[in-house]
Amino acid sequence: MFQKILIANRGEIALRVLRACKELGIQTVVVHSTADADAMHVRLADESVCIGPPPSRDSYLNIHQIVAACEITGADAVHPGYGFLSENAKFADILAAHNITFIGPSGDHIRIMGDKIEAKRTAKRLGIPVVPGSDGAVTEEKEAKRIAAEIGYPVIIKASAGGGGRGMKVAHSEADLEVALQTARSEAGAAFGDDAVYIEKYLQKPRHIEVQVFGDGFGRGVHFGERDCSLQRRHQKVWEEANSPALNAEERSRIGGICAKAIADLGYSGAGTIEFLYENGEFYFIEMNTRLQVEHPVTEAITGIDLVHEQIRVASGGGLSVKQEDIKFNGHAIECRINAEDPRTFTPSPGTITHFHTPGGLGIRVDSGVYSGYKIPPYYDSLIGKLIVHGRNRVECMMRLRRALDEFVVDGIKTTLPLFRDLVGNADIANGDYDIHWLEKYLAKEE
Ligand code: ADP
């Protein structure tokens, strides 16, 4: 087992990882920018190293500074959290070259999944169902038209290097296609330095359902069930649930089984998430994330398994603590992402939190890095905490969520808490009846 883990992240996820390390008796080092000197994870860590000024590229994305911090403190492993360097293959390779363990998959697996054309090709080869579309990059208009006619309109043109919901264009007819192809290519080139784009069928009312997988480092793969993350705004997840209200046990074990086998065949090691769109009973792969997800706590709530413990165990060569047959799904869990944003306009609302009171009681978990008197710096994303609620079934979970939202107090800044108080009373949400467009339509109506 590792002696000392360096946590290369900030905010709630840095604290989340720190807690797992403490439970496992592992020393912790955190790195932070000058803007985060007062952060909770810095206060609670055994050691901390300031690695630069506020902008991420000079601190949390500065590979040389982070490697230097490992050498100075003698850390033998790095947990990257999510975002920042968590899906940076070069970072994983550099750590390996310094004999420091990257708590995540190999650089090669990160590279494959970071290139969406390659990821889709790999998924298809591994027997994962994919969205019908082009086999690789498409550059010629003629070819684009031929493929679109074959799969049928509407189609979506996506950047191979895309991420964060950027670099996508929908074409509803052949007349739209030329412009969509050209704009998608030039936007991809400008945003990602790679103008490769591909075409797939545009699904009209899908849900976003993702499967939590793990490779144990010995060639075995398991799945921890799915999460439904259909409630999104601008392709950003807002509310996540496990299990999905749309799947039955048979569908769950079928798609889970396909994913676990794919992970084993790939020789993948560590945590991963295979994302699908789901429509009319069919799953369509869209991408794989090779890291821990923001929404992992809903899976932890229904399985009772600490996924960060498992990541650390696998990275240290100790394998998973559970086999597939040990993983049982109990009840229902929902996560609300609480952002420091205006709940109507979604503009960021940094500043000082004058009062912070979190709900408690059975089935409630709050993962947050903030506290009363904490000043939210304006340089990073606006997630300040996550409320995760667990109940024996979805109805109980929703009742408990409503109660927990009433108890939650964040004064001094604006947050998205009022949005969740509205959503928890909505009939479609109560029925689990929503697709990936539901939230944007709802917000448009509210304006
Ligand atoms: P990113 O890496 O930018 O997040 P994804 O491939 O995961 O890109 O897609 C992000 C979102 O875009 C999906 O959650 C879905 O809302 C939408 N999307 C992507 N592909 C399709 C498709 N073929 N049909 C309909 N919507 C899509």
mmCIF file with all atom_site columns, C-alpha atoms in Angstrom, residues 15 25 27 32 82 96 109 116 128 136 178 196 214 226 258 282 323 326 350 355 367 398 440:
data_model
loop_
_atom_site.group_PDB
_atom_site.id
_atom_site.type_symbol
_atom_site.label_atom_id
_atom_site.label_alt_id
_atom_site.label_comp_id
_atom_site.label_asym_id
_atom_site.label_entity_id
_atom_site.label_seq_id
_atom_site.pdbx_PDB_ins_code
_atom_site.Cartn_x
_atom_site.Cartn_y
_atom_site.Cartn_z
_atom_site.occupancy
_atom_site.B_iso_or_equiv
_atom_site.pdbx_formal_charge
_atom_site.auth_seq_id
_atom_site.auth_comp_id
_atom_site.auth_asym_id
_atom_site.auth_atom_id
_atom_site.pdbx_PDB_model_num
ATOM 1  C CA . LEU A 1 15  ? -11.520 16.678 0.413   1.00 0.00 ? 15  LEU A CA 1
ATOM 2  C CA . GLY A 1 25  ? -4.078  5.253  7.079   1.00 0.00 ? 25  GLY A CA 1
ATOM 3  C CA . GLN A 1 27  ? -0.425  10.237 4.650   1.00 0.00 ? 27  GLN A CA 1
ATOM 4  C CA . HIS A 1 32  ? -2.829  24.398 -4.006  1.00 0.00 ? 32  HIS A CA 1
ATOM 5  C CA . TYR A 1 82  ? -11.739 14.820 -11.869 1.00 0.00 ? 82  TYR A CA 1
ATOM 6  C CA . ALA A 1 96  ? 5.314   6.673  -14.365 1.00 0.00 ? 96  ALA A CA 1
ATOM 7  C CA . HIS A 1 109 ? -5.941  3.897  -22.247 1.00 0.00 ? 109 HIS A CA 1
ATOM 8  C CA . LYS A 1 116 ? -13.560 10.153 -29.571 1.00 0.00 ? 116 LYS A CA 1
ATOM 9  C CA . ILE A 1 128 ? -20.393 -2.175 -26.970 1.00 0.00 ? 128 ILE A CA 1
ATOM 10 C CA . GLY A 1 136 ? -13.904 7.489  -38.786 1.00 0.00 ? 136 GLY A CA 1
ATOM 11 C CA . GLU A 1 178 ? -22.556 21.563 -45.710 1.00 0.00 ? 178 GLU A CA 1
ATOM 12 C CA . ALA A 1 196 ? -11.232 15.922 -37.166 1.00 0.00 ? 196 ALA A CA 1
ATOM 13 C CA . PHE A 1 214 ? -13.674 -0.931 -12.759 1.00 0.00 ? 214 PHE A CA 1
ATOM 14 C CA . GLU A 1 226 ? -25.663 2.758  -13.847 1.00 0.00 ? 226 GLU A CA 1
ATOM 15 C CA . ILE A 1 258 ? -21.347 -5.922 -21.699 1.00 0.00 ? 258 ILE A CA 1
ATOM 16 C CA . GLU A 1 282 ? -31.515 0.637  -26.893 1.00 0.00 ? 282 GLU A CA 1
ATOM 17 C CA . LYS A 1 323 ? -16.338 -9.438 -6.898  1.00 0.00 ? 323 LYS A CA 1
ATOM 18 C CA . ASP A 1 326 ? -20.810 -9.047 -4.030  1.00 0.00 ? 326 ASP A CA 1
ATOM 19 C CA . PRO A 1 350 ? -18.304 34.086 -6.130  1.00 0.00 ? 350 PRO A CA 1
ATOM 20 C CA . HIS A 1 355 ? -23.356 31.200 6.821   1.00 0.00 ? 355 HIS A CA 1
ATOM 21 C CA . ASP A 1 367 ? -19.656 16.574 -0.002  1.00 0.00 ? 367 ASP A CA 1
ATOM 22 C CA . MET A 1 398 ? -37.552 12.213 -3.035  1.00 0.00 ? 398 MET A CA 1
ATOM 23 C CA . GLU A 1 440 ? -33.628 23.211 -20.763 1.00 0.00 ? 440 GLU A CA 1
#
